[in-house]
mmCIF file of C-alpha atoms in Angstrom:
data_model
loop_
_atom_site.group_PDB
_atom_site.id
_atom_site.type_symbol
_atom_site.label_atom_id
_atom_site.label_comp_id
_atom_site.label_asym_id
_atom_site.label_seq_id
_atom_site.Cartn_x
_atom_site.Cartn_y
_atom_site.Cartn_z
ATOM 1 C CA MET A 211 0.000 0.000 0.000
ATOM 2 C CA SER A 212 2.749 2.310 0.965
ATOM 3 C CA ASN A 213 4.615 1.345 -2.214
ATOM 4 C CA VAL A 214 1.588 2.289 -4.307
ATOM 5 C CA THR A 215 1.315 5.614 -2.440
ATOM 6 C CA ASN A 216 5.007 6.300 -2.903
ATOM 7 C CA THR A 217 4.813 5.511 -6.609
ATOM 8 C CA ALA A 218 1.760 7.753 -7.023
ATOM 9 C CA SER A 219 3.363 10.622 -5.148
ATOM 10 C CA ARG A 220 6.613 10.219 -7.150
ATOM 11 C CA SER A 221 4.649 10.204 -10.399
ATOM 12 C CA GLY A 222 2.731 13.312 -9.285
ATOM 13 C CA ALA A 223 5.985 15.091 -8.431
ATOM 14 C CA LEU A 224 7.426 14.111 -11.807
ATOM 15 C CA ARG A 225 4.339 15.432 -13.586
ATOM 16 C CA PHE A 226 4.557 18.636 -11.573
ATOM 17 C CA ALA A 227 8.244 19.021 -12.370
ATOM 18 C CA LEU A 228 7.628 18.354 -16.066
ATOM 19 C CA THR A 229 4.761 20.859 -16.082
ATOM 20 C CA MET A 230 6.980 23.486 -14.433
ATOM 21 C CA ILE A 231 9.819 22.857 -16.904
ATOM 22 C CA LEU A 232 7.399 23.044 -19.811
ATOM 23 C CA ALA A 233 5.892 26.279 -18.442
ATOM 24 C CA LEU A 234 9.373 27.728 -17.986
ATOM 25 C CA VAL A 235 10.419 26.753 -21.505
ATOM 26 C CA VAL A 236 7.202 28.176 -22.990
ATOM 27 C CA SER A 237 7.469 31.424 -21.032
ATOM 28 C CA VAL A 238 11.153 31.888 -21.944
ATOM 29 C CA SER A 239 10.350 31.159 -25.592
ATOM 30 C CA LEU A 240 7.425 33.584 -25.558
ATOM 31 C CA THR A 241 9.598 36.277 -23.955
ATOM 32 C CA GLN A 242 12.269 35.728 -26.592
ATOM 33 C CA ILE A 243 9.749 35.807 -29.421
ATOM 34 C CA SER A 244 8.133 38.957 -28.058
ATOM 35 C CA SER A 245 11.503 40.691 -27.540
ATOM 36 C CA ALA A 246 12.651 39.581 -30.986
ATOM 37 C CA ALA A 247 9.509 40.985 -32.539
ATOM 38 C CA HIS A 248 10.343 44.330 -30.926
ATOM 39 C CA THR A 249 14.061 44.385 -31.776
ATOM 40 C CA PRO A 250 14.490 47.748 -33.466
ATOM 41 C CA PRO A 251 16.565 47.926 -36.635
ATOM 42 C CA VAL A 252 20.164 48.990 -36.151
ATOM 43 C CA ASN A 253 21.533 51.902 -38.190
ATOM 44 C CA GLY A 254 25.258 52.351 -38.414
ATOM 45 C CA ILE A 255 28.450 51.720 -40.290
ATOM 46 C CA VAL A 256 30.173 48.396 -40.887
ATOM 47 C CA VAL A 257 33.224 48.017 -38.671
ATOM 48 C CA GLY A 258 34.030 44.325 -39.127
ATOM 49 C CA VAL A 259 33.450 41.554 -41.666
ATOM 50 C CA GLU A 260 34.312 37.890 -41.009
ATOM 51 C CA THR A 261 34.427 35.268 -43.750
ATOM 52 C CA ASP A 262 35.232 31.563 -43.937
ATOM 53 C CA ASP A 263 38.063 30.037 -45.979
ATOM 54 C CA ALA A 264 35.932 30.141 -49.129
ATOM 55 C CA GLY A 265 35.309 33.867 -48.657
ATOM 56 C CA ALA A 266 31.640 33.441 -47.662
ATOM 57 C CA LEU A 267 30.269 35.911 -45.150
ATOM 58 C CA ILE A 268 29.849 34.474 -41.636
ATOM 59 C CA ARG A 269 29.475 37.477 -39.342
ATOM 60 C CA PHE A 270 29.719 41.231 -39.428
ATOM 61 C CA ALA A 271 29.738 44.077 -36.908
ATOM 62 C CA VAL A 272 28.030 47.459 -37.074
ATOM 63 C CA ALA A 273 28.740 50.561 -34.943
ATOM 64 C CA ASP A 274 25.731 52.808 -34.350
ATOM 65 C CA SER A 275 25.872 56.592 -33.797
ATOM 66 C CA SER A 276 26.401 56.143 -30.046
ATOM 67 C CA GLY A 277 29.473 54.004 -30.714
ATOM 68 C CA THR A 278 27.870 50.709 -29.618
ATOM 69 C CA ILE A 279 29.074 47.705 -31.610
ATOM 70 C CA HIS A 280 26.412 45.202 -32.721
ATOM 71 C CA THR A 281 27.539 41.823 -34.037
ATOM 72 C CA PHE A 282 25.288 39.872 -36.410
ATOM 73 C CA THR A 283 25.466 36.319 -37.646
ATOM 74 C CA ILE A 284 24.156 35.290 -41.045
ATOM 75 C CA PHE A 285 21.828 32.523 -42.174
ATOM 76 C CA ASN A 286 20.907 31.331 -45.668
ATOM 77 C CA GLY A 287 17.808 33.513 -45.763
ATOM 78 C CA THR A 288 19.557 36.803 -44.958
ATOM 79 C CA GLU A 289 18.483 39.361 -47.564
ATOM 80 C CA TYR A 290 20.674 42.122 -48.958
ATOM 81 C CA GLY A 291 19.891 45.410 -50.677
ATOM 82 C CA LEU A 292 23.180 47.269 -50.905
ATOM 83 C CA GLU A 293 24.302 50.009 -53.269
ATOM 84 C CA ASN A 294 27.748 50.622 -54.666
ATOM 85 C CA GLN A 295 29.282 54.091 -54.831
ATOM 86 C CA ALA A 296 27.572 54.782 -58.151
ATOM 87 C CA GLY A 297 24.182 54.040 -56.568
ATOM 88 C CA ASP A 298 23.542 50.701 -58.356
ATOM 89 C CA ARG A 299 21.578 48.461 -55.998
ATOM 90 C CA TRP A 300 22.518 44.801 -55.533
ATOM 91 C CA VAL A 301 19.631 42.685 -54.253
ATOM 92 C CA SER A 302 20.325 39.091 -53.244
ATOM 93 C CA MET A 303 20.207 36.479 -50.491
ATOM 94 C CA GLN A 304 23.014 34.914 -48.506
ATOM 95 C CA GLU A 305 22.573 31.472 -50.086
ATOM 96 C CA GLU A 306 22.797 32.918 -53.601
ATOM 97 C CA ASP A 307 26.151 34.698 -53.343
ATOM 98 C CA PRO A 308 27.753 34.648 -49.874
ATOM 99 C CA SER A 309 31.144 35.940 -51.025
ATOM 100 C CA GLU A 310 29.602 38.888 -52.905
ATOM 101 C CA ALA A 311 27.805 39.828 -49.665
ATOM 102 C CA ALA A 312 31.159 39.933 -47.877
ATOM 103 C CA ARG A 313 32.680 42.030 -50.661
ATOM 104 C CA ARG A 314 29.769 44.500 -50.584
ATOM 105 C CA LEU A 315 29.967 44.896 -46.821
ATOM 106 C CA ARG A 316 33.721 45.469 -46.997
ATOM 107 C CA ASP A 317 33.100 48.133 -49.639
ATOM 108 C CA HIS A 318 30.599 49.774 -47.267
ATOM 109 C CA ARG A 319 33.137 49.615 -44.461
ATOM 110 C CA GLU A 320 35.764 51.358 -46.578
ATOM 111 C CA ARG A 321 33.336 54.061 -47.696
ATOM 112 C CA PHE A 322 31.772 54.482 -44.239
ATOM 113 C CA ALA A 323 28.414 54.044 -45.986
ATOM 114 C CA PRO A 324 25.692 53.529 -43.363
ATOM 115 C CA ILE A 325 23.421 50.466 -43.412
ATOM 116 C CA THR A 326 20.251 49.331 -41.664
ATOM 117 C CA VAL A 327 20.096 45.808 -40.217
ATOM 118 C CA THR A 328 16.935 44.065 -39.047
ATOM 119 C CA SER A 329 17.637 41.095 -36.818
ATOM 120 C CA GLU A 330 16.376 38.612 -34.307
ATOM 121 C CA ASN A 331 18.609 37.414 -31.495
ATOM 122 C CA GLY A 332 21.714 38.603 -33.258
ATOM 123 C CA THR A 333 20.850 36.917 -36.569
ATOM 124 C CA ALA A 334 20.560 39.384 -39.442
ATOM 125 C CA PHE A 335 17.351 39.075 -41.472
ATOM 126 C CA SER A 336 17.970 41.982 -43.848
ATOM 127 C CA VAL A 337 20.951 44.198 -44.548
ATOM 128 C CA VAL A 338 20.115 47.271 -46.600
ATOM 129 C CA GLU A 339 21.249 50.840 -47.233
ATOM 130 C CA ARG A 340 20.474 53.072 -44.289
ATOM 131 C CA GLU A 341 16.756 53.733 -44.267
ATOM 132 C CA GLU A 342 16.252 56.324 -41.562
ATOM 133 C CA GLY A 343 18.163 59.225 -40.091
ATOM 134 C CA LYS A 344 17.883 60.517 -36.562
ATOM 135 C CA LEU A 345 16.383 63.925 -37.176
ATOM 136 C CA GLU A 346 15.744 64.749 -33.550
ATOM 137 C CA THR A 347 19.187 63.925 -32.164
ATOM 138 C CA ASN A 348 22.780 64.994 -32.814
ATOM 139 C CA LEU A 349 22.098 68.630 -31.897
ATOM 140 C CA GLY A 350 24.915 68.391 -29.373
ATOM 141 C CA TYR A 351 27.444 67.943 -32.180
ATOM 142 C CA LEU A 352 26.087 70.981 -34.019
ATOM 143 C CA PHE A 353 26.254 73.056 -30.850
ATOM 144 C CA ALA A 354 29.836 71.902 -30.220
ATOM 145 C CA VAL A 355 30.970 73.078 -33.675
ATOM 146 C CA PHE A 356 29.153 76.395 -33.280
ATOM 147 C CA ALA A 357 30.619 76.996 -29.791
ATOM 148 C CA ILE A 358 34.182 76.029 -30.765
ATOM 149 C CA THR A 359 34.119 78.239 -33.880
ATOM 150 C CA TRP A 360 33.025 81.354 -32.014
ATOM 151 C CA ALA A 361 35.121 80.652 -28.922
ATOM 152 C CA LEU A 362 38.265 80.466 -31.093
ATOM 153 C CA PHE A 363 37.337 83.593 -33.087
ATOM 154 C CA PHE A 364 36.654 85.648 -29.957
ATOM 155 C CA ALA A 365 39.744 84.313 -28.195
ATOM 156 C CA TYR A 366 41.886 85.363 -31.151
ATOM 157 C CA VAL A 367 40.348 88.856 -31.336
ATOM 158 C CA LEU A 368 40.858 89.266 -27.553
ATOM 159 C CA TYR A 369 44.480 88.160 -27.982
ATOM 160 C CA LEU A 370 44.928 90.773 -30.699
ATOM 161 C CA GLY A 371 43.295 93.434 -28.506
ATOM 162 C CA ARG A 372 45.666 92.686 -25.610
ATOM 163 C CA LYS A 373 48.646 92.701 -27.924
ATOM 164 C CA GLN A 374 47.546 96.069 -29.281
ATOM 165 C CA ARG A 375 47.336 97.579 -25.774
ATOM 166 C CA VAL A 376 50.852 96.371 -24.910
ATOM 167 C CA LEU A 377 52.209 97.830 -28.144
ATOM 168 C CA GLN A 378 50.458 101.179 -27.542
ATOM 169 C CA HIS A 379 52.145 101.415 -24.137
ATOM 170 C CA GLU A 380 55.498 100.508 -25.627
ATOM 171 C CA ILE A 381 55.199 103.059 -28.446
ATOM 172 C CA ALA A 382 54.161 105.817 -25.981
ATOM 173 C CA ARG A 383 57.125 104.959 -23.737
ATOM 174 C CA LEU A 384 59.631 104.960 -26.581
ATOM 175 C CA GLU A 385 58.262 108.208 -28.022
ATOM 176 C CA GLY A 386 58.572 109.745 -24.550
ATOM 177 C CA LEU A 387 62.190 108.583 -24.360
ATOM 178 C CA SER A 388 63.070 110.008 -27.746
ATOM 179 C CA GLY A 389 61.273 113.301 -26.845
ATOM 180 C CA LYS A 390 58.761 113.165 -29.722
ATOM 181 C CA MET B 258 48.059 103.617 -33.868
ATOM 182 C CA ASN B 259 44.641 102.635 -35.261
ATOM 183 C CA LYS B 260 42.270 100.676 -33.056
ATOM 184 C CA ILE B 261 41.787 97.171 -34.424
ATOM 185 C CA LEU B 262 38.247 96.873 -33.084
ATOM 186 C CA ASP B 263 36.688 100.027 -34.418
ATOM 187 C CA LEU B 264 32.932 99.414 -34.356
ATOM 188 C CA LEU B 265 32.496 101.688 -37.377
ATOM 189 C CA ASP B 266 35.017 99.752 -39.466
ATOM 190 C CA PRO B 267 33.120 99.001 -42.738
ATOM 191 C CA LEU B 268 34.675 95.531 -42.909
ATOM 192 C CA LEU B 269 33.448 94.699 -39.402
ATOM 193 C CA ILE B 270 29.934 95.948 -40.260
ATOM 194 C CA LEU B 271 29.958 93.911 -43.480
ATOM 195 C CA SER B 272 31.187 90.780 -41.653
ATOM 196 C CA ALA B 273 28.595 91.132 -38.890
ATOM 197 C CA THR B 274 25.745 91.720 -41.362
ATOM 198 C CA PHE B 275 26.621 88.746 -43.553
ATOM 199 C CA MET B 276 27.224 86.540 -40.513
ATOM 200 C CA GLY B 277 23.833 87.492 -39.051
ATOM 201 C CA VAL B 278 22.087 86.618 -42.328
ATOM 202 C CA ALA B 279 24.086 83.375 -42.619
ATOM 203 C CA LEU B 280 23.184 82.281 -39.069
ATOM 204 C CA TYR B 281 19.498 82.996 -39.723
ATOM 205 C CA LEU B 282 19.638 80.903 -42.914
ATOM 206 C CA ILE B 283 21.601 78.062 -41.282
ATOM 207 C CA PHE B 284 19.465 77.653 -38.170
ATOM 208 C CA ILE B 285 16.000 78.798 -39.268
ATOM 209 C CA TRP B 286 15.557 79.043 -43.032
ATOM 210 C CA VAL B 287 17.233 76.012 -44.603
ATOM 211 C CA PRO B 288 15.247 72.741 -44.283
ATOM 212 C CA THR B 289 16.689 69.878 -42.261
ATOM 213 C CA GLU B 290 18.466 67.302 -44.400
ATOM 214 C CA THR B 291 16.542 64.009 -44.381
ATOM 215 C CA ASN B 292 19.375 61.526 -43.961
ATOM 216 C CA GLN B 293 21.719 63.083 -41.407
ATOM 217 C CA GLY B 294 19.302 65.400 -39.619
ATOM 218 C CA ALA B 295 20.398 68.528 -37.745
ATOM 219 C CA VAL B 296 24.053 67.554 -37.709
ATOM 220 C CA GLN B 297 24.255 68.172 -41.480
ATOM 221 C CA ARG B 298 24.121 71.933 -40.706
ATOM 222 C CA ILE B 299 27.780 71.620 -39.675
ATOM 223 C CA LEU B 300 28.425 71.744 -43.441
ATOM 224 C CA TYR B 301 27.687 75.486 -43.416
ATOM 225 C CA PHE B 302 30.544 76.034 -40.934
ATOM 226 C CA HIS B 303 32.926 73.314 -42.068
ATOM 227 C CA VAL B 304 33.107 74.179 -45.787
ATOM 228 C CA PRO B 305 33.513 77.981 -45.303
ATOM 229 C CA VAL B 306 36.291 77.599 -42.702
ATOM 230 C CA ALA B 307 37.998 75.020 -44.943
ATOM 231 C CA TRP B 308 37.805 77.577 -47.746
ATOM 232 C CA GLY B 309 39.260 80.204 -45.354
ATOM 233 C CA SER B 310 42.177 77.971 -44.415
ATOM 234 C CA MET B 311 42.988 77.330 -48.088
ATOM 235 C CA LEU B 312 42.589 81.023 -48.943
ATOM 236 C CA GLY B 313 45.020 81.718 -46.099
ATOM 237 C CA ILE B 314 47.810 79.572 -47.514
ATOM 238 C CA PHE B 315 47.261 81.113 -50.963
ATOM 239 C CA VAL B 316 47.682 84.603 -49.483
ATOM 240 C CA VAL B 317 50.755 83.432 -47.535
ATOM 241 C CA SER B 318 52.204 81.981 -50.716
ATOM 242 C CA GLY B 319 51.349 84.954 -52.939
ATOM 243 C CA SER B 320 52.635 87.569 -50.522
ATOM 244 C CA SER B 321 55.757 85.495 -49.796
ATOM 245 C CA PHE B 322 56.442 85.374 -53.513
ATOM 246 C CA MET B 323 55.937 89.144 -53.746
ATOM 247 C CA TYR B 324 58.297 89.638 -50.790
ATOM 248 C CA LEU B 325 60.990 87.571 -52.504
ATOM 249 C CA LEU B 326 60.454 89.657 -55.625
ATOM 250 C CA LYS B 327 60.140 93.178 -54.181
ATOM 251 C CA LYS B 328 61.739 92.864 -50.707
ATOM 252 C CA ASN B 329 58.990 95.099 -49.382
ATOM 253 C CA GLU B 330 58.113 94.599 -45.687
ATOM 254 C CA LYS B 331 54.391 94.967 -46.271
ATOM 255 C CA TRP B 332 54.280 91.617 -48.122
ATOM 256 C CA ASP B 333 56.035 89.905 -45.249
ATOM 257 C CA ARG B 334 53.536 91.399 -42.784
ATOM 258 C CA LEU B 335 50.639 90.218 -44.916
ATOM 259 C CA ALA B 336 52.103 86.687 -45.042
ATOM 260 C CA VAL B 337 52.450 86.499 -41.246
ATOM 261 C CA ALA B 338 48.955 87.891 -40.661
ATOM 262 C CA SER B 339 47.424 85.486 -43.149
ATOM 263 C CA ALA B 340 49.318 82.499 -41.711
ATOM 264 C CA GLU B 341 48.056 83.194 -38.197
ATOM 265 C CA VAL B 342 44.445 83.594 -39.272
ATOM 266 C CA GLY B 343 44.780 80.585 -41.605
ATOM 267 C CA LEU B 344 45.955 78.513 -38.636
ATOM 268 C CA ILE B 345 42.804 79.469 -36.694
ATOM 269 C CA PHE B 346 40.594 78.567 -39.677
ATOM 270 C CA GLY B 347 42.531 75.339 -40.263
ATOM 271 C CA GLY B 348 42.100 74.333 -36.624
ATOM 272 C CA ILE B 349 38.348 74.956 -36.802
ATOM 273 C CA MET B 350 38.188 73.017 -40.089
ATOM 274 C CA LEU B 351 39.793 69.962 -38.461
ATOM 275 C CA LEU B 352 37.736 70.165 -35.259
ATOM 276 C CA SER B 353 34.414 70.690 -37.047
ATOM 277 C CA GLY B 354 35.226 67.822 -39.435
ATOM 278 C CA MET B 355 36.023 65.492 -36.542
ATOM 279 C CA ILE B 356 32.849 66.443 -34.662
ATOM 280 C CA TRP B 357 30.793 65.908 -37.827
ATOM 281 C CA ALA B 358 32.453 62.550 -38.558
ATOM 282 C CA ARG B 359 31.598 61.109 -35.141
ATOM 283 C CA PRO B 360 27.795 60.830 -35.613
ATOM 284 C CA VAL B 361 27.798 60.041 -39.348
ATOM 285 C CA TRP B 362 30.873 57.797 -39.674
ATOM 286 C CA ALA B 363 30.998 56.630 -36.024
ATOM 287 C CA VAL B 364 34.686 57.579 -35.830
ATOM 288 C CA TRP B 365 36.487 60.848 -35.010
ATOM 289 C CA TRP B 366 39.168 60.433 -37.644
ATOM 290 C CA THR B 367 40.180 58.221 -40.555
ATOM 291 C CA GLY B 368 43.451 58.142 -42.443
ATOM 292 C CA GLU B 369 41.902 58.935 -45.820
ATOM 293 C CA ALA B 370 43.485 61.352 -48.286
ATOM 294 C CA LYS B 371 41.284 64.426 -47.818
ATOM 295 C CA LEU B 372 41.631 64.413 -44.048
ATOM 296 C CA THR B 373 45.347 63.680 -44.112
ATOM 297 C CA THR B 374 46.148 66.452 -46.612
ATOM 298 C CA ALA B 375 44.031 68.889 -44.556
ATOM 299 C CA LEU B 376 46.037 67.924 -41.466
ATOM 300 C CA ILE B 377 49.248 68.510 -43.440
ATOM 301 C CA LEU B 378 48.001 72.026 -44.289
ATOM 302 C CA PHE B 379 47.512 72.673 -40.563
ATOM 303 C CA PHE B 380 51.071 71.482 -39.885
ATOM 304 C CA ILE B 381 52.402 73.699 -42.691
ATOM 305 C CA TYR B 382 50.906 76.712 -40.906
ATOM 306 C CA VAL B 383 52.371 75.538 -37.584
ATOM 307 C CA ALA B 384 55.798 74.978 -39.177
ATOM 308 C CA TYR B 385 55.737 78.403 -40.859
ATOM 309 C CA LEU B 386 54.848 80.238 -37.632
ATOM 310 C CA MET B 387 57.249 78.188 -35.498
ATOM 311 C CA PHE B 388 60.068 78.893 -37.929
ATOM 312 C CA ARG B 389 59.367 82.626 -37.692
ATOM 313 C CA ALA B 390 59.163 82.456 -33.895
ATOM 314 C CA TYR B 391 62.420 80.566 -33.319
ATOM 315 C CA PHE B 392 64.726 81.635 -36.164
ATOM 316 C CA PRO B 393 66.845 84.734 -35.316
ATOM 317 C CA PRO B 394 65.218 87.947 -36.667
ATOM 318 C CA GLY B 395 66.538 89.463 -39.865
ATOM 319 C CA ALA B 396 66.320 89.375 -43.622
ATOM 320 C CA GLN B 397 67.390 85.718 -43.759
ATOM 321 C CA ARG B 398 64.449 84.653 -41.577
ATOM 322 C CA GLN B 399 62.025 86.521 -43.815
ATOM 323 C CA ARG B 400 63.554 85.004 -46.965
ATOM 324 C CA LEU B 401 63.437 81.428 -45.650
ATOM 325 C CA ALA B 402 59.920 81.897 -44.245
ATOM 326 C CA ALA B 403 58.833 83.201 -47.642
ATOM 327 C CA ILE B 404 60.219 80.069 -49.316
ATOM 328 C CA ILE B 405 58.298 77.851 -46.833
ATOM 329 C CA GLY B 406 55.162 79.895 -47.564
ATOM 330 C CA VAL B 407 55.504 79.473 -51.332
ATOM 331 C CA ILE B 408 56.079 75.702 -51.034
ATOM 332 C CA GLY B 409 53.198 75.345 -48.544
ATOM 333 C CA ALA B 410 50.599 76.278 -51.148
ATOM 334 C CA ILE B 411 51.315 73.067 -53.106
ATOM 335 C CA ASP B 412 49.128 71.205 -50.589
ATOM 336 C CA THR B 413 46.020 73.239 -51.412
ATOM 337 C CA PRO B 414 45.076 71.748 -54.808
ATOM 338 C CA ILE B 415 45.818 68.282 -53.433
ATOM 339 C CA ILE B 416 43.289 68.872 -50.628
ATOM 340 C CA TYR B 417 40.732 70.227 -53.087
ATOM 341 C CA PHE B 418 40.947 67.286 -55.499
ATOM 342 C CA ALA B 419 41.594 64.570 -52.865
ATOM 343 C CA ALA B 420 37.933 63.552 -52.531
ATOM 344 C CA ASN B 421 37.680 63.010 -56.287
ATOM 345 C CA LEU B 422 41.125 61.445 -56.791
ATOM 346 C CA TRP B 423 40.887 58.951 -53.910
ATOM 347 C CA SER B 424 37.160 58.595 -53.304
ATOM 348 C CA GLN B 425 36.643 57.201 -49.825
ATOM 349 C CA ALA B 426 34.467 58.345 -46.942
ATOM 350 C CA HIS B 427 34.641 62.113 -47.537
ATOM 351 C CA PRO B 428 31.799 63.327 -49.803
ATOM 352 C CA PRO B 429 32.787 64.403 -53.335
ATOM 353 C CA LEU B 430 33.208 68.065 -54.275
ATOM 354 C CA ILE B 431 30.098 70.236 -54.359
ATOM 355 C CA THR B 432 31.701 73.571 -55.240
ATOM 356 C CA GLY B 433 34.382 74.769 -57.605
ATOM 357 C CA PRO B 434 35.609 73.691 -61.030
ATOM 358 C CA ALA B 435 35.879 69.954 -60.230
ATOM 359 C CA ALA B 436 32.405 69.631 -58.689
ATOM 360 C CA ASP B 437 29.654 67.517 -60.262
ATOM 361 C CA SER B 438 27.426 69.471 -62.620
ATOM 362 C CA ASP B 439 24.352 68.179 -60.769
ATOM 363 C CA SER B 440 25.703 69.147 -57.349
ATOM 364 C CA ALA B 441 23.508 70.801 -54.734
ATOM 365 C CA LEU B 442 24.538 74.340 -55.686
ATOM 366 C CA GLY B 443 21.589 76.299 -56.951
ATOM 367 C CA SER B 444 19.277 74.700 -54.407
ATOM 368 C CA ASP B 445 18.626 75.970 -50.867
ATOM 369 C CA LEU B 446 21.825 74.291 -49.735
ATOM 370 C CA GLY B 447 23.855 76.144 -52.344
ATOM 371 C CA THR B 448 22.393 79.529 -51.419
ATOM 372 C CA VAL B 449 23.091 79.076 -47.705
ATOM 373 C CA LEU B 450 26.563 77.707 -48.385
ATOM 374 C CA LEU B 451 27.394 80.660 -50.635
ATOM 375 C CA ILE B 452 26.245 83.283 -48.106
ATOM 376 C CA SER B 453 27.969 81.471 -45.257
ATOM 377 C CA THR B 454 31.197 81.299 -47.280
ATOM 378 C CA LEU B 455 30.971 85.034 -48.007
ATOM 379 C CA ALA B 456 30.371 85.769 -44.307
ATOM 380 C CA PHE B 457 33.386 83.706 -43.203
ATOM 381 C CA SER B 458 35.489 85.264 -45.975
ATOM 382 C CA PHE B 459 34.736 88.746 -44.607
ATOM 383 C CA VAL B 460 35.611 87.541 -41.100
ATOM 384 C CA PHE B 461 38.878 86.182 -42.513
ATOM 385 C CA ILE B 462 39.727 89.492 -44.223
ATOM 386 C CA PHE B 463 38.813 91.464 -41.092
ATOM 387 C CA MET B 464 41.096 89.303 -38.928
ATOM 388 C CA VAL B 465 43.981 89.487 -41.411
ATOM 389 C CA GLN B 466 43.605 93.263 -41.548
ATOM 390 C CA ALA B 467 43.651 93.495 -37.729
ATOM 391 C CA ARG B 468 46.728 91.250 -37.458
ATOM 392 C CA TYR B 469 48.454 93.209 -40.233
ATOM 393 C CA LYS B 470 47.996 96.465 -38.280
ATOM 394 C CA ILE B 471 49.458 94.873 -35.168
ATOM 395 C CA ARG B 472 52.393 93.515 -37.133
ATOM 396 C CA LYS B 473 52.982 97.039 -38.460
ATOM 397 C CA SER B 474 52.987 98.356 -34.864
ATOM 398 C CA GLU B 475 55.501 95.656 -33.856
ATOM 399 C CA ASP B 476 57.789 96.838 -36.644
ATOM 400 C CA ASP B 477 57.297 100.448 -35.489
ATOM 401 C CA VAL B 478 58.367 99.470 -31.963
ATOM 402 C CA VAL B 479 61.529 97.827 -33.311
ATOM 403 C CA GLU B 480 62.259 100.942 -35.382
ATOM 404 C CA LEU B 481 61.665 103.284 -32.415
ATOM 405 C CA LYS B 482 63.934 101.180 -30.193
ATOM 406 C CA ARG B 483 66.643 101.310 -32.849
ATOM 407 C CA SER B 484 66.377 105.094 -33.271
ATOM 408 C CA SER B 485 66.257 105.762 -29.502
ATOM 409 C CA SER B 486 69.354 103.637 -28.921
ATOM 410 C CA ALA B 487 71.074 105.399 -31.840
ATOM 411 C CA SER B 488 70.277 108.846 -30.384
ATOM 412 C CA ALA B 489 71.478 107.657 -26.959
ATOM 413 C CA MET B 490 74.766 106.605 -28.571
ATOM 414 C CA THR B 491 75.044 110.045 -30.247
ATOM 415 C CA GLY B 492 74.448 111.725 -26.844
ATOM 416 C CA VAL B 493 77.215 109.642 -25.261
ATOM 417 C CA ASN B 494 79.635 110.538 -28.049
#
């Protein structure tokens, strides 16, 4: 009797444990799916391209405007829409021409041409020419240029003004000495 | 001695008027560029100061050449004044370029041709002024400085054509003889850039004029010292 009870309680505990594991797995998966669905596209410039021995693209890294580096892996379905310097657009998928993808990204890296990457969990789904600019930000950089320009101009004019005063004194002193 | 900051100086009035109009156009009138956003407005500072720094080395070179030809002090004064102001403009050109590069290229600096030749121009100014500061005064200093000034101008066309000759990250030319025929000039951008360039050019001329006057006063002081010591010697004899 006690054996039957023990077996039943063990089986209940096992079921409970399995249910908990399943719930955990489902909730983690749902969280990942929901976060992946909300992963915003990354805009930035290519800072690293990694290829295999055959020259096929494996991974690449993008730096966004805040300097953060994002690394993306590739899969066969990764789509590309990249332009060369003349503006001709190359549209393809990773499985069609993996080495051309690497070449195009290296070209973008050399030209500092910005790209937009949509991804899920670090896997790039599409890699295209930059699609959006940040209109509302970057004012700090503009202010910095404005402030530096005028600070240097005014500092130089003040320096000239001080120099002029010293010279006026010197000329008055020397004219006094020579009795003019 | 004339005051260098005379508020009724026509050049100062002209500079202030053009600068006021340029600032209104840059910050209020011209539409925001769609790709880069507000940071693209740095163009209206960066290009005019770059133009000023190149104008500076041309004036240094031209007046140095005239000094070598005529041996007239006024050309030497003009070269020094232009070199100092050109150094200020060159420094602003480099700083504004670096600040602009950070948000759009994600780096402060790259070793590409346009940037490197612009940095060389800055060092040419530094070398010219350091040579004048540390070489013993006299005709030989002025002659050698003039030769440095003439050679220094060789860098200017290289900077101008660098973006087209070695096309890398820096955008291609939008003004001047080597620019694309379908460049942005003629649009809103071109109008603002033109007025901003004029405004900074007047500021450049005003500063050179002020520095020239001071250089003239420095020469006067040297002359007065020489004559007072000569008259003291005569009194002793």
